[in-house]
Coordinates of C-alpha atoms and ligand atoms in Angstrom, one line a residue:
X1 CA 0.3 -0.3 -0.4
X2 CA 1.8 3.9 -0.9
X3 CA 2.3 5.6 2.2
X4 CA -0.3 7.9 3.4
X5 CA 1.2 11.8 3.2
X6 CA 2.7 13.2 6.2
X7 CA 1.8 16.2 7.2
X8 CA 4.6 18.7 8.0
X9 CA 3.6 22.4 10.0
X10 CA 6.2 24.1 8.9
X11 CA 7.8 27.4 7.6
X12 CA 11.3 28.3 5.5
X13 CA 13.6 28.4 8.3
X14 CA 16.8 26.6 9.2
X15 CA 14.6 23.9 11.0
X16 CA 11.9 23.9 8.7
X17 CA 14.7 23.4 5.8
X18 CA 16.1 20.2 8.1
X19 CA 12.6 18.4 7.6
X20 CA 12.1 19.5 4.2
X21 CA 15.4 17.9 3.0
X22 CA 14.9 14.6 4.7
X23 CA 11.5 13.7 3.7
X24 CA 13.2 14.9 -0.3
X25 CA 15.7 12.5 0.0
X26 CA 13.7 9.6 1.7
X27 CA 11.3 10.4 -0.9
X28 CA 8.2 10.3 1.2
X29 CA 4.7 12.1 0.0
X30 CA 3.9 15.1 2.5
X31 CA 1.9 18.0 2.2
X32 CA 3.1 21.0 3.5
X33 CA 1.1 23.3 6.0
X34 CA 3.0 27.2 6.2
X35 CA 2.9 28.2 9.7
X36 CA 3.9 32.4 9.7
X37 CA 5.7 32.8 12.6
X38 CA 5.7 36.3 12.4
X39 CA 2.1 36.6 12.2
X40 CA 1.9 34.1 15.4
X41 CA 0.3 31.3 13.6
X42 CA 2.5 28.9 16.0
X43 CA 0.6 29.9 19.0
X44 CA -2.7 28.9 17.6
X45 CA -4.3 26.3 19.6
X46 CA -4.6 23.6 16.7
X47 CA -1.0 23.8 16.5
X48 CA 0.1 24.3 20.1
X49 CA -1.5 20.8 20.5
X50 CA 1.2 19.1 18.6
X51 CA 4.1 21.4 18.8
X52 CA 3.7 23.0 22.3
X53 CA 6.8 24.3 22.4
X54 CA 5.1 27.4 19.5
X55 CA 8.3 26.4 17.7
X56 CA 8.5 25.2 13.6
X57 CA 8.7 22.0 12.5
X58 CA 6.2 19.3 13.6
X59 CA 4.8 16.6 11.8
X60 CA 2.2 14.2 11.9
X61 CA 2.1 10.6 10.2
X62 CA -1.2 9.1 9.8
X63 CA 1.2 5.7 10.0
X64 CA 2.8 5.7 13.2
X65 CA 5.3 2.5 14.1
X66 CA 2.0 1.3 15.3
X67 CA -0.1 2.0 12.8
X68 CA -1.4 4.6 14.2
X69 CA -1.3 8.2 13.6
X70 CA 2.1 9.9 15.8
X71 CA 3.0 13.6 15.7
X72 CA 6.2 14.6 16.8
X73 CA 7.9 18.0 17.1
X74 CA 11.6 19.1 17.3
X75 CA 13.2 18.8 14.4
X76 CA 16.0 16.2 15.8
X77 CA 13.5 14.0 16.5
X78 CA 12.0 14.1 13.9
X79 CA 14.5 13.4 11.6
X80 CA 15.5 10.3 14.2
X81 CA 11.9 9.7 13.5
X82 CA 12.1 9.6 10.0
X83 CA 15.5 7.8 9.5
X84 CA 13.3 4.6 11.4
X85 CA 10.9 5.0 9.0
X86 CA 13.4 4.8 6.5
X87 CA 15.7 2.9 7.0
X88 CA 17.7 6.1 5.4
X89 CA 21.1 8.1 6.8
X90 CA 20.9 6.8 10.8
X91 CA 23.2 3.8 10.0
X92 CA 22.1 0.3 11.9
X93 CA 25.4 -0.7 13.1
X94 CA 25.6 0.8 16.9
X95 CA 29.0 2.6 16.5
X96 CA 28.0 4.4 13.1
X97 CA 24.7 5.5 14.5
X98 CA 26.2 6.6 18.1
X99 CA 28.4 8.8 15.6
X100 CA 25.7 10.2 13.8
X101 CA 23.7 10.7 16.9
X102 CA 26.5 13.0 18.9
X103 CA 26.9 15.5 16.1
X104 CA 23.4 15.6 15.6
X105 CA 23.2 16.3 19.4
X106 CA 25.9 19.1 18.4
X107 CA 23.8 20.2 16.0
X108 CA 20.5 20.5 18.3
X109 CA 22.6 21.6 21.4
X110 CA 25.3 24.0 20.2
X111 CA 25.2 25.2 16.4
X112 CA 21.7 25.9 15.8
X113 CA 21.2 27.7 19.4
X114 CA 24.5 30.0 18.7
X115 CA 24.4 30.5 15.2
X116 CA 20.5 31.5 15.6
X117 CA 21.4 34.1 18.8
X118 CA 24.8 35.3 16.2
X119 CA 21.7 35.7 13.5
X120 CA 19.9 37.6 16.3
X121 CA 21.9 40.3 17.7
X122 CA 23.9 40.9 14.3
X123 CA 20.5 41.3 12.6
X124 CA 17.0 41.9 14.4
X125 CA 18.3 42.9 18.1
X126 CA 16.9 47.0 18.1
X127 CA 20.0 47.9 19.9
X128 CA 23.7 47.3 18.8
X129 CA 24.8 44.9 21.9
X130 CA 29.0 44.9 21.4
X131 CA 29.1 42.3 24.1
X132 CA 26.2 39.8 23.0
X133 CA 27.7 40.7 19.0
X134 CA 30.9 39.3 19.8
X135 CA 30.3 36.3 22.3
X136 CA 28.0 34.6 19.8
X137 CA 29.9 36.0 16.8
X138 CA 32.9 34.1 18.1
X139 CA 31.1 31.6 19.1
X140 CA 30.4 30.7 15.6
X141 CA 33.9 31.0 14.5
X142 CA 34.3 28.5 17.1
X143 CA 31.5 26.1 15.4
X144 CA 32.4 25.8 12.1
X145 CA 36.1 26.0 13.0
X146 CA 35.0 22.8 14.6
X147 CA 32.5 21.1 11.8
X148 CA 35.9 22.6 9.4
X149 CA 38.0 20.3 11.1
X150 CA 36.0 17.2 11.6
X151 CA 35.5 17.6 8.0
X152 CA 39.3 18.2 7.2
X153 CA 39.5 14.4 7.4
X154 CA 36.1 12.9 7.0
X155 CA 33.6 13.2 4.1
X156 CA 30.4 14.0 6.1
X157 CA 30.2 15.3 9.3
X158 CA 29.4 11.6 10.9
X159 CA 32.6 9.7 8.3
X160 CA 32.0 8.1 5.3
X161 CA 28.3 8.7 4.5
X162 CA 26.2 10.8 4.0
X163 CA 23.3 11.1 7.0
X164 CA 20.9 13.0 9.2
X165 CA 24.1 15.3 10.3
X166 CA 24.4 16.5 7.6
X167 CA 21.2 17.6 7.1
X168 CA 20.3 18.9 10.5
X169 CA 23.7 21.4 10.1
X170 CA 23.4 22.3 6.3
X171 CA 20.8 24.5 6.6
X172 CA 22.0 26.0 9.6
X173 CA 25.6 28.0 7.8
X174 CA 23.0 28.7 4.6
X175 CA 23.0 32.1 6.3
X176 CA 26.9 31.9 7.1
X177 CA 27.0 35.5 5.8
X178 CA 24.2 37.3 8.6
X179 CA 26.3 35.1 10.8
X180 CA 29.5 37.1 10.9
X181 CA 31.1 34.2 8.7
X182 CA 33.6 34.3 5.6
X183 CA 33.1 31.0 4.3
X184 CA 36.3 30.7 2.3
X185 CA 38.1 30.7 5.7
X186 CA 36.9 27.0 6.2
X187 CA 37.9 25.4 3.0
X188 CA 37.3 22.0 4.3
X189 CA 33.0 23.2 5.4
X190 CA 33.7 24.9 2.3
X191 CA 33.5 21.7 -0.1
X192 CA 31.7 20.0 1.8
X193 CA 28.8 22.9 1.9
X194 CA 29.3 23.0 -1.9
X195 CA 28.5 18.9 -2.3
X196 CA 25.8 19.0 -0.4
X197 CA 23.6 22.0 -1.4
X198 CA 24.0 20.0 -4.6
X199 CA 22.5 17.2 -4.1
X200 CA 18.7 17.4 -5.7
X201 CA 17.0 16.5 -2.3
X202 CA 18.1 19.6 -0.7
X203 CA 17.7 21.9 -3.6
X204 CA 14.2 21.0 -3.4
X205 CA 13.8 20.7 0.0
X206 CA 15.7 24.2 0.6
X207 CA 12.7 25.2 -1.9
X208 CA 9.9 24.5 0.5
X209 CA 7.7 27.9 1.0
X210 CA 10.8 30.0 -0.4
X211 CA 8.4 32.4 -1.8
X212 CA 7.2 32.8 1.8
X213 CA 11.0 33.3 3.3
X214 CA 11.3 37.3 4.1
X215 CA 13.0 39.1 6.5
X216 CA 11.6 39.5 9.9
X217 CA 11.3 43.5 9.5
X218 CA 7.9 44.9 10.4
X219 CA 7.5 45.4 14.5
X220 CA 4.5 42.8 14.1
X221 CA 6.7 40.4 13.4
X222 CA 9.1 41.2 16.1
X223 CA 6.8 41.6 18.4
X224 CA 5.5 38.0 17.8
X225 CA 9.3 36.6 17.7
X226 CA 10.5 38.2 20.4
X227 CA 8.3 40.4 22.4
X228 CA 5.4 40.2 24.8
X229 CA 3.3 37.5 22.6
X230 CA 6.0 35.1 22.7
X231 CA 6.2 35.3 26.7
X232 CA 2.5 35.4 27.5
X233 CA 1.5 32.1 29.3
X234 CA -0.4 30.4 27.7
Ligands
LIG1 N1 14.5 23.4 18.6 C1 13.6 23.4 18.0 C2 13.5 24.5 17.3 C3 12.9 25.1 16.6 C4 13.0 26.7 16.1 O1 13.6 27.5 16.7 N2 11.9 27.2 15.5 C5 11.9 28.4 14.9 C6 12.2 29.0 13.5 S1 13.5 28.6 12.9 C7 10.2 29.0 15.4 O2 9.6 28.5 15.3 N3 9.9 30.0 16.1 C8 8.6 30.9 16.6 C9 8.9 31.3 17.4 O3 9.9 30.8 18.5 O4 7.6 31.9 18.2 C10 13.7 22.3 16.8 O5 14.8 21.9 16.5 O6 12.7 22.3 15.9

């Protein structure tokens, strides 16, 4: 029986792109449901019911592991789930599997949050706070250095094979300029980046909802994402 489409609640940001790329790489059918985070759609009760942390991405798979529907939030958990469902991009062998998972956690706990803060303080903060800009720009450079070193001896982040660790990290590095990075200073990373960017599934994944992608500009958008709306008790 053909696989029922997976419902993806998402927006064209790095965390959304991870899931779009994975779905494309796995050849899974999916329906895209845009959640405009600048308009506050992440706070709507239907979305919060599946993503209680009010962040994209989230998915609902009508055919979960037990044949019943399953909903998931947190992009790392979604990547692990889709890898388990399809048997792709997360090796079965224990040693190789933990290698991938450690680099996935490195992305979730380090690359995403730190590059996100670098972007925020450089591009969006209402005042230019030198200390915060330096701290997160330096941390961004350090993380790019870690990845560059790793890729100096490995074709992919977790070793010889393309995995969900590559899929998780790649979308975050696409905004390198806004993170205060000069990509050419990380030659091994750049070679890997250019290779990943050319994968047909990656090209398709980053195009999902691309027409809706725009910089956060208006006061209303900033309020939704960084102001009182964000911190209201729900
Ligand atoms: N750790 C989460 C982070 C998700 C996240 O930060 N999503 C952002 C867009 S990239 C979001 O939905 N922001 C809306 C908000 O904070 O209200 C994941 O990896 O899924």
